[in-house]
CSV table of N, CA and C in Angstrom, one decimal:
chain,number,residue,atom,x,y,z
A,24,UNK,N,0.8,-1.2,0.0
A,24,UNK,CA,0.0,0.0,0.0
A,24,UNK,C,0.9,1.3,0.0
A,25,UNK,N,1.9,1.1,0.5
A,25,UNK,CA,3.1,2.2,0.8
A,25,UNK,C,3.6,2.4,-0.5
A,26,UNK,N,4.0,1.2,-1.4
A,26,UNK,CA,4.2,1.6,-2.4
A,26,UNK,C,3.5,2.0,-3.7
A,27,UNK,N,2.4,1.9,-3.2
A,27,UNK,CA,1.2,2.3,-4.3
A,27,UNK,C,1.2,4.0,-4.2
A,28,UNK,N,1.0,4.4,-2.9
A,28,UNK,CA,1.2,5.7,-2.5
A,28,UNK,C,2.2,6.6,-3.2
A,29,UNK,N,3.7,5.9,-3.0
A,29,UNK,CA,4.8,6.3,-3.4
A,29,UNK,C,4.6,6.5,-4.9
A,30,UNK,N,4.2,5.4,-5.6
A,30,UNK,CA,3.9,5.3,-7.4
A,30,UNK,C,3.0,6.4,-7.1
A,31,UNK,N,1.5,6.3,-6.9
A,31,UNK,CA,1.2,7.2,-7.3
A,31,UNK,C,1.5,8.9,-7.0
A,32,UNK,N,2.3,9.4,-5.6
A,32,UNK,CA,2.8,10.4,-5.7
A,32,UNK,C,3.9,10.9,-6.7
A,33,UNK,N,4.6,10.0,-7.2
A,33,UNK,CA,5.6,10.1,-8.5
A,33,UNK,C,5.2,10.9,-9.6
A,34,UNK,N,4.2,9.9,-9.6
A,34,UNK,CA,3.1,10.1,-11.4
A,34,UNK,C,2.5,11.5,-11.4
A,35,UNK,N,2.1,11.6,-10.0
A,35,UNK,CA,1.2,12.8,-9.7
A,35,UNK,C,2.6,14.7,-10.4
A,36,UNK,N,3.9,14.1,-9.6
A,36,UNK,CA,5.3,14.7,-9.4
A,36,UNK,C,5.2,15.1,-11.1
A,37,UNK,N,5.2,13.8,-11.1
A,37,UNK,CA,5.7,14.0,-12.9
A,37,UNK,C,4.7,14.8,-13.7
A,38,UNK,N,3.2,14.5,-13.6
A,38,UNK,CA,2.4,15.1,-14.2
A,38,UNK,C,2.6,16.8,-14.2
A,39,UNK,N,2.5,16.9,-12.9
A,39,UNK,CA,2.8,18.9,-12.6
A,39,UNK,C,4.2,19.3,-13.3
A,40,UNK,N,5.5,18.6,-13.1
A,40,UNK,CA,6.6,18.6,-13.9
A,40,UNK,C,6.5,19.2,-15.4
A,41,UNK,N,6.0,18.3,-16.2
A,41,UNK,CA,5.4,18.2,-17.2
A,41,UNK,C,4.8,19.8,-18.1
A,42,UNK,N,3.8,20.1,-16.9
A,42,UNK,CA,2.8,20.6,-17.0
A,42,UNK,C,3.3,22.5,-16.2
A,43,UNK,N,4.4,22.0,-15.8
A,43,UNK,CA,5.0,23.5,-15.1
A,43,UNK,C,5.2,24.6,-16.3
A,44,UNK,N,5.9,24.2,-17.8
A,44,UNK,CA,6.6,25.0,-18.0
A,44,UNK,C,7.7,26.2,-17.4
A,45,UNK,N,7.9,27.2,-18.0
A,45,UNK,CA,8.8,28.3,-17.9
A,45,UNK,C,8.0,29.7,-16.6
A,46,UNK,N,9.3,30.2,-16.3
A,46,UNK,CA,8.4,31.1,-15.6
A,46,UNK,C,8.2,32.4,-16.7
A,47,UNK,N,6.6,32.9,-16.0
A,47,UNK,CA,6.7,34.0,-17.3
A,47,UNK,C,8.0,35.2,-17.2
A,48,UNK,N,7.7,36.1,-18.3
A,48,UNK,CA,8.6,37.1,-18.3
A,48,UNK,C,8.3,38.4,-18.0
A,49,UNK,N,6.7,38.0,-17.9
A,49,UNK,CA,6.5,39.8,-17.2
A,49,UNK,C,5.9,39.9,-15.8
A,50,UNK,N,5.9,40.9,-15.3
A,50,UNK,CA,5.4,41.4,-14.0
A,50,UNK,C,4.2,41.3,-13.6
A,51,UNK,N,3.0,41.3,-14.6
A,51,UNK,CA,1.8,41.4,-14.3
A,51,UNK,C,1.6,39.6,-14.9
A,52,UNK,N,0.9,38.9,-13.8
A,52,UNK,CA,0.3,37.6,-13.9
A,52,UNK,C,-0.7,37.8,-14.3
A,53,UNK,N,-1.5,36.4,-15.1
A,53,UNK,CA,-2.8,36.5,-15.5
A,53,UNK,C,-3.5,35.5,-14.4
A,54,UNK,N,-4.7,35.6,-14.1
A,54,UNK,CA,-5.4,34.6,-13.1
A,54,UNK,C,-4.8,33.2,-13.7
A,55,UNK,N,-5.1,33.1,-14.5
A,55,UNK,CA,-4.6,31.4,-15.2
A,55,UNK,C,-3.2,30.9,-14.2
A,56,UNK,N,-2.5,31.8,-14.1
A,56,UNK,CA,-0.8,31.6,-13.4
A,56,UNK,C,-1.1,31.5,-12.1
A,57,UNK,N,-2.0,32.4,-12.1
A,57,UNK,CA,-2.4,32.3,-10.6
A,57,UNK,C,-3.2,31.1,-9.9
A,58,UNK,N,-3.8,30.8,-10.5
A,58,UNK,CA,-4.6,29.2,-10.5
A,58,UNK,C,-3.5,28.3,-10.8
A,59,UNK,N,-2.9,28.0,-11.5
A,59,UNK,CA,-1.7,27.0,-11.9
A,59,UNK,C,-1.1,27.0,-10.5
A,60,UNK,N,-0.4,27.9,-10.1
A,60,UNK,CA,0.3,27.9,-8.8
A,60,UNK,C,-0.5,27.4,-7.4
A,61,UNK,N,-1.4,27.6,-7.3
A,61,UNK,CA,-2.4,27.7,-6.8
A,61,UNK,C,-2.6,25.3,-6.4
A,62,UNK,N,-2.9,25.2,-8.0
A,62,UNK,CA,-3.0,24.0,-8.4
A,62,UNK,C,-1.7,23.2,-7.8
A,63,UNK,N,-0.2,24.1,-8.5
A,63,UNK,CA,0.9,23.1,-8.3
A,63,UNK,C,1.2,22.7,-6.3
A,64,UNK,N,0.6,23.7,-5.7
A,64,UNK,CA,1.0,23.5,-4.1
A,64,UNK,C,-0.4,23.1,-3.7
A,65,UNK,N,-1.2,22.4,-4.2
A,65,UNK,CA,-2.5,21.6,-3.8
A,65,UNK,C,-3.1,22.1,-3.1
A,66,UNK,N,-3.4,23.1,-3.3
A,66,UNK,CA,-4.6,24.3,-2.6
A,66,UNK,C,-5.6,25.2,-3.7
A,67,UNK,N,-6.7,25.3,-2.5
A,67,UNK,CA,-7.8,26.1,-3.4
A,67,UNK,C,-7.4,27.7,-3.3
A,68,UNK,N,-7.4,28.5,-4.8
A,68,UNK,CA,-7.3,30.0,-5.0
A,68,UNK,C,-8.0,30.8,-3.5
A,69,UNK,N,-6.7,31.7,-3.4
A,69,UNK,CA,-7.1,32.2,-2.1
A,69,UNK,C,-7.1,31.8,-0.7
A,70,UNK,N,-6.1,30.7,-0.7
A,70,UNK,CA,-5.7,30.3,0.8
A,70,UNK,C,-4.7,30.9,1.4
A,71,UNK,N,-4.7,31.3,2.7
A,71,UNK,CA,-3.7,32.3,3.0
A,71,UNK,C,-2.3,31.8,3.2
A,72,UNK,N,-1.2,32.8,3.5
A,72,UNK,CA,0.0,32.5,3.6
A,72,UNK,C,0.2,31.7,4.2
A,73,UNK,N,-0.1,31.3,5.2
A,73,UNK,CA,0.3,30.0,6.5
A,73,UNK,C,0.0,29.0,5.6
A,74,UNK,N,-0.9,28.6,5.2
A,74,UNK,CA,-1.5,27.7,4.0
A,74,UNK,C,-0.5,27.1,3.0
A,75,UNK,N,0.0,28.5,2.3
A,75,UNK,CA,0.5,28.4,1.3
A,75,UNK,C,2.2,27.5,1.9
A,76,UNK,N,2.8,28.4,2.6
A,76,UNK,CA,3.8,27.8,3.0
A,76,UNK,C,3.6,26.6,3.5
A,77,UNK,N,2.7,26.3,4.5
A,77,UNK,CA,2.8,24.8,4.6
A,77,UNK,C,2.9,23.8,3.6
A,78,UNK,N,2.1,24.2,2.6
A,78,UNK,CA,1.8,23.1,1.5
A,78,UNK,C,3.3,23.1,0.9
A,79,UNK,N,3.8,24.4,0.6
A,79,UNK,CA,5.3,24.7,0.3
A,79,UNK,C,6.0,23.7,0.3
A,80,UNK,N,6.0,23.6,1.8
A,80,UNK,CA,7.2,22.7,2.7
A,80,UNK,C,7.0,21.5,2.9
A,81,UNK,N,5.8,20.7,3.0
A,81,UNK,CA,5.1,19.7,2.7
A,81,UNK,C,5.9,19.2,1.6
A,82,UNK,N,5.5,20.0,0.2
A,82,UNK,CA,5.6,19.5,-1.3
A,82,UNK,C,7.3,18.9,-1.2
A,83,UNK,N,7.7,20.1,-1.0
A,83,UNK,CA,9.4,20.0,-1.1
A,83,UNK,C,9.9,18.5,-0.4
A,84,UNK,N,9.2,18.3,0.9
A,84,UNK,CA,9.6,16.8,1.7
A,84,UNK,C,9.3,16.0,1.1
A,85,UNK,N,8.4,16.0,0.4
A,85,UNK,CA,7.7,14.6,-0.3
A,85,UNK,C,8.4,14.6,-1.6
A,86,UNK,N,8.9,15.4,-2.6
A,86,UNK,CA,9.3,15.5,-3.5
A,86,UNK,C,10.7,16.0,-4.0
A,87,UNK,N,11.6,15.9,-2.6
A,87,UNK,CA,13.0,16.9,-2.8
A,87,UNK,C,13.8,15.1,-3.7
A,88,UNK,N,14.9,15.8,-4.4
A,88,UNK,CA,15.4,15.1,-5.5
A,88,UNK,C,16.3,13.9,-4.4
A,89,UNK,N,16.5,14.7,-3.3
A,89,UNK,CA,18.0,13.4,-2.8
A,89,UNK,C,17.3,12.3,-2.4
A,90,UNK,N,15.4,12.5,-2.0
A,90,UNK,CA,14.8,11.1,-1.9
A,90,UNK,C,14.5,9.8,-3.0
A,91,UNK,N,15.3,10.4,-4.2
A,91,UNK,CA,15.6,9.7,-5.4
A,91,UNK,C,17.0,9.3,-5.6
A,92,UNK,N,17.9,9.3,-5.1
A,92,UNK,CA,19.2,9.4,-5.7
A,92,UNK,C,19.4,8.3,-6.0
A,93,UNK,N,19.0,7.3,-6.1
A,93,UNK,CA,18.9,5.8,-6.6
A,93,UNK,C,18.4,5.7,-7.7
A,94,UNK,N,17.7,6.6,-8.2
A,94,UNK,CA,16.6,6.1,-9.2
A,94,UNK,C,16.7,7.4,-9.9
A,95,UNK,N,17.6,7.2,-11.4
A,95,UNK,CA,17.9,8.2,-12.0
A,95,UNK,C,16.5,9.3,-12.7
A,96,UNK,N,15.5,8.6,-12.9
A,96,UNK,CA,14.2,8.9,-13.6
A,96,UNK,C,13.7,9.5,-12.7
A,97,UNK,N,13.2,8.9,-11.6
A,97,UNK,CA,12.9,9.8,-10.3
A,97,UNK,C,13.5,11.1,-10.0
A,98,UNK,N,14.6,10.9,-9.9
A,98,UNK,CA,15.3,11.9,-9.2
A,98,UNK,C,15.0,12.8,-10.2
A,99,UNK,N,15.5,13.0,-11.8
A,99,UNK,CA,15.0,14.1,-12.8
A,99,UNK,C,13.9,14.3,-12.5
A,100,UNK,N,12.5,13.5,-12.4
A,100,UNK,CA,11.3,13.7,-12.3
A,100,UNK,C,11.1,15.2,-10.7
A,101,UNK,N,11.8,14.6,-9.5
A,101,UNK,CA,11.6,15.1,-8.7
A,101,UNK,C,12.0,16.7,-8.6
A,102,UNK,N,13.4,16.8,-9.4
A,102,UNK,CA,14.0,18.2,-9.8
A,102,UNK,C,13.4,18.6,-10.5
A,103,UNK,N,12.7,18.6,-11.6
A,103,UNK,CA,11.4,19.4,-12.1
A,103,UNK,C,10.1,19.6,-11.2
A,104,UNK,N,10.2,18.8,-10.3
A,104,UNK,CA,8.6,18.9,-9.8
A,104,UNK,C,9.0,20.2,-8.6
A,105,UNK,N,10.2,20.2,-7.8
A,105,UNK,CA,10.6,20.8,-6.9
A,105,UNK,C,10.8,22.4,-7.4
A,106,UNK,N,11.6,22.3,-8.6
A,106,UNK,CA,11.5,23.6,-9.4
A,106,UNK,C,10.4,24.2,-9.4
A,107,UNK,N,9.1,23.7,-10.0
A,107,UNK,CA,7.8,23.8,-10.4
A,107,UNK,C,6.8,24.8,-8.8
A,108,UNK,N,7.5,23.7,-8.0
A,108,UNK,CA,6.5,23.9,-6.6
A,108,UNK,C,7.1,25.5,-5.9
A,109,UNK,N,8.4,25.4,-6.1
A,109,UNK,CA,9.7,26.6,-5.3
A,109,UNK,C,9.3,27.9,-6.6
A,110,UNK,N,8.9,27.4,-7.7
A,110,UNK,CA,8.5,28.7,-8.5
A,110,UNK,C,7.2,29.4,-8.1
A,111,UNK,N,6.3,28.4,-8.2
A,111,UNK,CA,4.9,28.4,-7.7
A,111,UNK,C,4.5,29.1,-5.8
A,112,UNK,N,5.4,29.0,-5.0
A,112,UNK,CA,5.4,29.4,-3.7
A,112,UNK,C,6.1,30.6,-4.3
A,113,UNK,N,7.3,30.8,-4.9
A,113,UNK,CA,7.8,32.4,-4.9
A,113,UNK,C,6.8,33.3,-5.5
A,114,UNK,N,6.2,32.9,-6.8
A,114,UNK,CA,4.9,33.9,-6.9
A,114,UNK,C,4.0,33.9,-6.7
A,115,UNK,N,3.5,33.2,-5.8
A,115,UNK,CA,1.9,33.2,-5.0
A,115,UNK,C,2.5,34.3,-3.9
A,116,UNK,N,3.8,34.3,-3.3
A,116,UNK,CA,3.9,35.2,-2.8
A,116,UNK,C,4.3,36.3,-2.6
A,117,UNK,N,4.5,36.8,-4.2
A,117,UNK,CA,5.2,38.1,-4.3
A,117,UNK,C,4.4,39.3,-3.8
């Protein structure tokens, strides 16, 4: 069952990975960005900062790269997902 969890947190990793792209290049966000981010740290639009950080720090434990270092696929998977989440918390909270 542990390991089903673990697979399916992977998949879930990889999927948002995937799905992160680039950060934009201008200053003014459109809601869409803002919902994406919103999406990538598994919270509903409009949850406050305490919120936001927890989920932050949460994401990062479950998904930081050195809990792959055995598993080369993982580990890339996990460094895009960690990127994704550390982008996602810097501009939810600018």
């Amino acid at each position: 069952a542990a390991e089903d969890a673990g697979d399916r947190a992977f998949e879930a990793a990889q999927a948002r990975a995937e799905a992160g792209g680039g950060a934009p290049t201008r200053r003014h966000h459109t809601e869409a960005d803002r919902l994406r981010w919103y999406r990538t740290l598994e919270l509903q639009p409009g949850a406050t900062l305490e919120e936001v950080r927890k989920s932050y720090r949460r994401l990062l434990k479950q998904y930081h790269p050195d809990r792959f270092h055995r598993d080369p696929e993982r580990h890339r998977v996990a460094t895009a997902a960690t990127r994704n989440i550390t982008e996602a918390y810097e501009r939810s909270t600018e």
